[in-house]
Amino acid sequence: KASCYAFGTTPHIRFSLLLLDLEEYYFEQHTVHHVTTISDKKRKIRGSLKICSKSIIFEPEEHVEPILKVSFCVYLIKECNVVAPYRVERGDRTFLFYLEILSKTEDIVQTLLQLHRASCLDKLGDQTAMIAANLQSRLARTSFDKNCFQNVAEIPHMECEAEMVTPLVTNPGHVCITDQSLYFQPLNGYPEQVVRIELHRVKRIYKRRHGLRPLGLEVFCTENDFCSDIYLKFYQTSDRNDLYYYIATFLENHMAEHTAESYMLQWQRGHLSNYQYLMHLNNLADRSGNDLSQYPVFPWIIADYSSTELDMMNPTTFRDLSKPVGALNKERLERLLSRYRDMPEPRFMYGSHYSSPGYVLFYLVRVAPEHMLCLQNGRYDNADRMFNSIGETWKNCLEGATDFKELIPDFFGNDPSFLLNRQNLDLGKRQDGSSVQDVDLPPWAADASDFLQKSQKALESQYVSEHLHEWIDLVFGFKQRGSEAVAAQNGMRHPDHLSIEDPDQKIAMLTQILEFGQTPTQLFTTPHPQRITPRFQSISRTPSVNTPLNELSPVSTSEDSFEDLTEESRRLAWNNIAKLKLISSHKIHKEAVTGIAVTRSASSVFTTSQDSTLKMFSRESNGLQRSMSFSNMALSSCLMLPEDKAVVCSSWDNNVYFYSIPFGRRQDTLMGHDDAISKMCWRDNQLYTASWDSTVKVWQCDSADIANNKRCQFQLLAEFEHEAGVNTISLNPAGTLLVSGTKDGTASIWDTSSLAQLHQVHCHSGKIHDVAFSPDSRHILSVGEDSCLKVIDVQTGMMISSVQADEEQRCFCWDGNTVLSGGQSGHLQVLDLMSNKVITRIPGHSGAVTAMWMNEQCSTVITGGEDKQVIFWKLDC
C-alpha cells in the first residue's frame, strides 16, 4: 500500500516541465548569458535558455537567481530557490541573451519567429495547429538514436513517435522496441537522454484512454498498481496496438490477461483486500497516477469525524456506499433536483465531477506544490479553501453546493506526507490569521500515521466489505450510465471530440477533458455481487439490494470437529491436486465412457458407455464383474442411489433404467422424455432428468421402494422449459438450486423449491459440456464447445470470469478456486481460476476425457474417455 508519488522534483534540479503551461512543449535548450543592467552596470548571468512552444525559459546556474519565463508577461519562478507562487512582471521589458553557440544562432532565431507567429494567431485552434505542425516536423526530421542501445546485438522491431505522460505534462520523443528492451528518447533530452525498460522485467501492461482516445500504454515492472515505469501516449492507435501486442507476445506470464471479472472472483472469495480490488479496478478503468484527469478514485468510507473513538461495529460510523456523494444529503439533493427541473437544455445535475486534477492536487498540495502552481497559473488556492481539515472537507462534501469529490488512494496508504507540511511551504493565511500548515485530523486519530492506519482498518471492515459492491456499481458498474435525468449516477460526460470539426471547439473540449476530469471506463454492466462474508453477523443498516439467497450463506452455529477435519483434508488435497498419479487403466467398453458411479465403500465402480452397456468393475478383484444392456442405444449417464441398492442409467432411447445391485437385474423403467436423456441428478427422493427435448423434468420416486425391490410410482412434479436441447445439469450441495446447460451455450439457474427460473446466462458460443456449483454454492463453473471455462455468480447471474483454454474441456471437478478438467486430447488439466494459469497438464487418455468422478475427500479420481478406457488416479502427497 506504500504511496508512490509521481510528483516532486529532485532538490538540486530547478527546471521542470511543470514550468510550462498545460499543453505546452519543451523543444530544445542552449547555453546563454542573460544580460541585466543595474545602476548603469551590465551583469551577465550564465544559464540555460529553454525554447518551448508558448514561451522561453531562462534557468540560471546560480540557484539564488529566479527562473525567468517569458511569454506575454514575465514570470519570476523559484526566487532564492523557494517553491512559491510565481511573481509576475507586466509591461514593456527587454530581455537580452548572448548566445554562446554562435553557429546555431540563425536556426534559433527562426524557431523563435515561428513560435511567435503562432502565438499571434487570433484563434486558439490555429495556434495549436501551427505548434503541432512544428512538433511533427521536428519529429520527422529526427529518429531514435540506435547508439543508445544497451547491447549492440539488439534487434529493433519497430520505431514510432509518442509522448511520455507524467502528471500535467507530456514530453514528445521517439519510441523504439527491440527483442530485449523498450526505449523512449525525449526530443529535448529531458530529463535524461533515453529511458530504457528491459522487457524481461515487465510484469503488466495496460492499454489506456488518453483524452478519451485509445492512444495510451502504461508499463509496470513491479506489482505496485500505483507506480508504473512509463506511460506513453501515441499519435496513432495502430502504433499503440502494435507495441502492446509485441510486448504481450514477448511475455510468458502476461498479467494483462486479468479481467475485472477474474479480480472480482478473487475479491469475493477473500483473496484480494478491498484496497487491492479497488486499485485493480482503477487500473482496468484507465485510472493512472500519471494522469491527473484520470487519477485513481476511492470512496469516502468514514462519516464520523467528531468522536474521540472510532466504533467500527456501528453502522452510523460509515458513509452510505449505495449513494454518490451528491445524494448523501437529502436536503441538498432536493435543491439540486429542483434546480435541474427548472434548468434549460442542456441540463445537468451537479456541474462538477467526483474526481479531477484540481481535486487531486487539493489533497496533494503539500507533496506536489509545483503541480498546483502549474495548474493554477502560478498561484495557490485561497487559504480558506485549501485542504485544511479532514472533518471540514467531509462536511463541505455533504453540504456544499458544488463539492462532490471522492477520495484518492493516498488516504488508505502508508505515507502520511500529504497530510503534513514538511517542506514548510507558505500556503497562505486563513481569515482567522492562522497559517496553513498540517491538515487538522479528527479527534479519534492520534497523528497522521494513526489516521491512515484507522482508515485502512475502516476500508477493510465488515460493513464496507458488505457494501463496497454498491459503490462499485455507481463508479465502475451498471449504475454509471443512467438517463440524463439521473446524473447522480453519471459523473461528467464528454461528447466525442473526434467528431468535432471546428479546431477551437476541439481544443476547448480537450481542455475540458484534461482539466475537469473523466468518468472511468465502465467495467460491469450488471449488478456487482456482494463479497462473501459468511463468518460474520451482518451489521448493515438495512438489507443490501443484492442480499444473497439464504441458502447460499448460512452462518455456522456449531463447530463440528469431524467436519472441520474433512474440510481440512479436502483443502490439503486440492492444494496438491497437481500431484495426481495414474494407478491403473482398464479398457472395459467398446465405445466412449459416458458416466461413472461408485459405491460408498468404493469397492465397486459402475460405468456407462455409448456401447449401450452398464459395467460393474470390482476394485477388490481388479476386474470386470458384471455387464448389462437395457437397449440397443447408448447410455448417457449413471448415478448411485442411497444405500448402494440401485444404479440409475439414462439412455438415448428417451428412457431411464433402474438396475438393482443385490438382484443383478433391471428393476424399473421410466419413459420420461421425447428425445435422448443426457444427464441426471438425485436428491431427497427426487430425480432430475435433462433431455435433448429441451426440458428438465423433476420426478418423485421413493428410494425405499427401489431398495426393497418394489416398482416405483413415478410422479412428475415439474418441467423446466428451455429454448434448446439440455446437455447437462447439476444440483448445488444443499439441493436448493439446479443449473442446466444447453446445446446453444445457455446456462439457466432454477430454484428447486419455487420451481422458478432465477437467471438465464448465455455464456458459451457452442454447447455446454458440463456445469457444477462451487462447494459454497456461490458460483457456477461451465465448460463448453468453445474451449472456454466460464464462472457465473449465482446471486446476480453475472458472468464474472472467462478463461480461454488451449483445447476443449469436456468434464471437470472443482473446489471453487482450482479446476481439475479433462480435455479433448485426453490430458487432465489443473487450472487456478484466481490467476487464470494452468498449473499442470497430466497425460492420461488417448482420446477426449468424457466422464470424471472424485471421492468426498478429493484424494481419488476416476476418469473415462473416448478411448474406451477407465483410469484410476490417486493423490500422491
CSV table of N, CA, C and O in Angstrom, one decimal, residues 612 629-636 649-657 666 669-678 691-692:
chain,number,residue,atom,x,y,z
A,612,SER,N,-23.9,-48.9,-25.1
A,612,SER,CA,-25.3,-49.3,-24.6
A,612,SER,C,-25.2,-50.2,-23.3
A,612,SER,O,-26.2,-50.7,-22.9
A,629,SER,N,-27.1,-54.7,-20.5
A,629,SER,CA,-27.5,-53.9,-21.6
A,629,SER,C,-29.0,-53.8,-21.5
A,629,SER,O,-29.7,-54.8,-21.3
A,630,PHE,N,-29.6,-52.6,-21.6
A,630,PHE,CA,-31.0,-52.3,-21.4
A,630,PHE,C,-31.7,-52.0,-22.8
A,630,PHE,O,-32.9,-52.2,-22.9
A,631,SER,N,-30.9,-51.6,-23.7
A,631,SER,CA,-31.5,-51.3,-25.1
A,631,SER,C,-30.3,-51.3,-26.0
A,631,SER,O,-29.2,-51.5,-25.7
A,632,ASN,N,-30.7,-51.1,-27.3
A,632,ASN,CA,-29.6,-51.1,-28.3
A,632,ASN,C,-29.0,-49.7,-28.6
A,632,ASN,O,-28.3,-49.5,-29.5
A,633,MET,N,-29.4,-48.7,-27.7
A,633,MET,CA,-28.9,-47.4,-27.9
A,633,MET,C,-28.0,-47.0,-26.7
A,633,MET,O,-28.0,-47.6,-25.7
A,634,ALA,N,-27.3,-45.9,-26.9
A,634,ALA,CA,-26.2,-45.5,-26.0
A,634,ALA,C,-26.8,-45.1,-24.6
A,634,ALA,O,-27.9,-44.6,-24.5
A,635,LEU,N,-26.1,-45.5,-23.6
A,635,LEU,CA,-26.4,-45.0,-22.2
A,635,LEU,C,-25.6,-43.7,-22.0
A,635,LEU,O,-24.4,-43.6,-22.4
A,636,SER,N,-26.2,-42.6,-21.5
A,636,SER,CA,-25.5,-41.3,-21.4
A,636,SER,C,-25.0,-40.9,-20.1
A,636,SER,O,-24.1,-40.1,-20.0
A,649,CYS,N,-29.6,-45.4,-14.8
A,649,CYS,CA,-28.9,-45.1,-16.0
A,649,CYS,C,-29.9,-44.3,-17.0
A,649,CYS,O,-31.1,-44.7,-17.1
A,650,SER,N,-29.4,-43.3,-17.6
A,650,SER,CA,-30.1,-42.6,-18.7
A,650,SER,C,-29.7,-43.1,-20.0
A,650,SER,O,-28.5,-43.5,-20.2
A,651,SER,N,-30.6,-43.0,-21.0
A,651,SER,CA,-30.3,-43.5,-22.3
A,651,SER,C,-30.8,-42.6,-23.4
A,651,SER,O,-31.7,-41.8,-23.2
A,652,TRP,N,-30.1,-42.8,-24.6
A,652,TRP,CA,-30.5,-42.1,-25.8
A,652,TRP,C,-31.9,-42.5,-26.3
A,652,TRP,O,-32.4,-41.9,-27.3
A,653,ASP,N,-32.4,-43.6,-25.7
A,653,ASP,CA,-33.7,-44.1,-26.2
A,653,ASP,C,-34.9,-43.4,-25.5
A,653,ASP,O,-36.0,-43.9,-25.5
A,654,ASN,N,-34.6,-42.3,-24.7
A,654,ASN,CA,-35.6,-41.5,-24.0
A,654,ASN,C,-36.0,-42.0,-22.7
A,654,ASN,O,-36.9,-41.5,-22.0
A,655,ASN,N,-35.4,-43.1,-22.2
A,655,ASN,CA,-35.8,-43.8,-21.0
A,655,ASN,C,-34.7,-43.7,-19.9
A,655,ASN,O,-33.5,-43.5,-20.2
A,656,VAL,N,-35.2,-43.9,-18.7
A,656,VAL,CA,-34.3,-44.1,-17.5
A,656,VAL,C,-34.5,-45.5,-17.0
A,656,VAL,O,-35.6,-46.0,-16.8
A,657,TYR,N,-33.4,-46.2,-16.7
A,657,TYR,CA,-33.4,-47.5,-16.3
A,657,TYR,C,-32.9,-47.6,-14.9
A,657,TYR,O,-31.8,-47.0,-14.5
A,666,ARG,N,-32.5,-55.5,-14.2
A,666,ARG,CA,-33.2,-54.2,-14.3
A,666,ARG,C,-34.5,-54.3,-13.5
A,666,ARG,O,-35.3,-55.3,-13.6
A,669,THR,N,-38.3,-49.1,-15.2
A,669,THR,CA,-38.1,-48.2,-16.4
A,669,THR,C,-39.0,-47.0,-16.3
A,669,THR,O,-40.2,-47.1,-16.1
A,670,LEU,N,-38.4,-45.8,-16.5
A,670,LEU,CA,-39.1,-44.6,-16.6
A,670,LEU,C,-39.1,-44.1,-18.0
A,670,LEU,O,-38.0,-43.7,-18.5
A,671,MET,N,-40.2,-44.0,-18.7
A,671,MET,CA,-40.3,-43.5,-20.0
A,671,MET,C,-40.6,-42.0,-19.9
A,671,MET,O,-41.8,-41.6,-19.8
A,672,GLY,N,-39.5,-41.2,-19.9
A,672,GLY,CA,-39.7,-39.8,-19.4
A,672,GLY,C,-39.7,-38.7,-20.4
A,672,GLY,O,-40.2,-37.6,-20.1
A,673,HIS,N,-39.1,-38.9,-21.6
A,673,HIS,CA,-38.8,-37.7,-22.5
A,673,HIS,C,-39.2,-38.1,-23.9
A,673,HIS,O,-39.4,-39.3,-24.2
A,674,ASP,N,-39.2,-37.1,-24.7
A,674,ASP,CA,-39.4,-37.2,-26.2
A,674,ASP,C,-38.1,-37.3,-27.0
A,674,ASP,O,-38.2,-37.4,-28.2
A,675,ASP,N,-37.0,-37.2,-26.3
A,675,ASP,CA,-35.7,-37.3,-27.0
A,675,ASP,C,-34.7,-37.8,-26.0
A,675,ASP,O,-35.0,-38.1,-24.9
A,676,ALA,N,-33.5,-38.0,-26.5
A,676,ALA,CA,-32.5,-38.6,-25.6
A,676,ALA,C,-32.3,-37.9,-24.3
A,676,ALA,O,-32.4,-36.7,-24.2
A,677,ILE,N,-32.1,-38.7,-23.2
A,677,ILE,CA,-31.8,-38.1,-21.9
A,677,ILE,C,-30.3,-38.0,-21.8
A,677,ILE,O,-29.6,-39.0,-22.1
A,678,SER,N,-29.9,-36.8,-21.4
A,678,SER,CA,-28.4,-36.5,-21.4
A,678,SER,C,-27.8,-36.7,-20.0
A,678,SER,O,-26.6,-37.1,-19.9
A,691,SER,N,-32.9,-33.5,-20.9
A,691,SER,CA,-33.1,-34.2,-22.2
A,691,SER,C,-32.8,-33.2,-23.4
A,691,SER,O,-33.0,-32.0,-23.2
A,692,TRP,N,-32.6,-33.8,-24.5
A,692,TRP,CA,-32.4,-33.0,-25.8
A,692,TRP,C,-33.8,-32.5,-26.3
A,692,TRP,O,-33.8,-31.8,-27.3
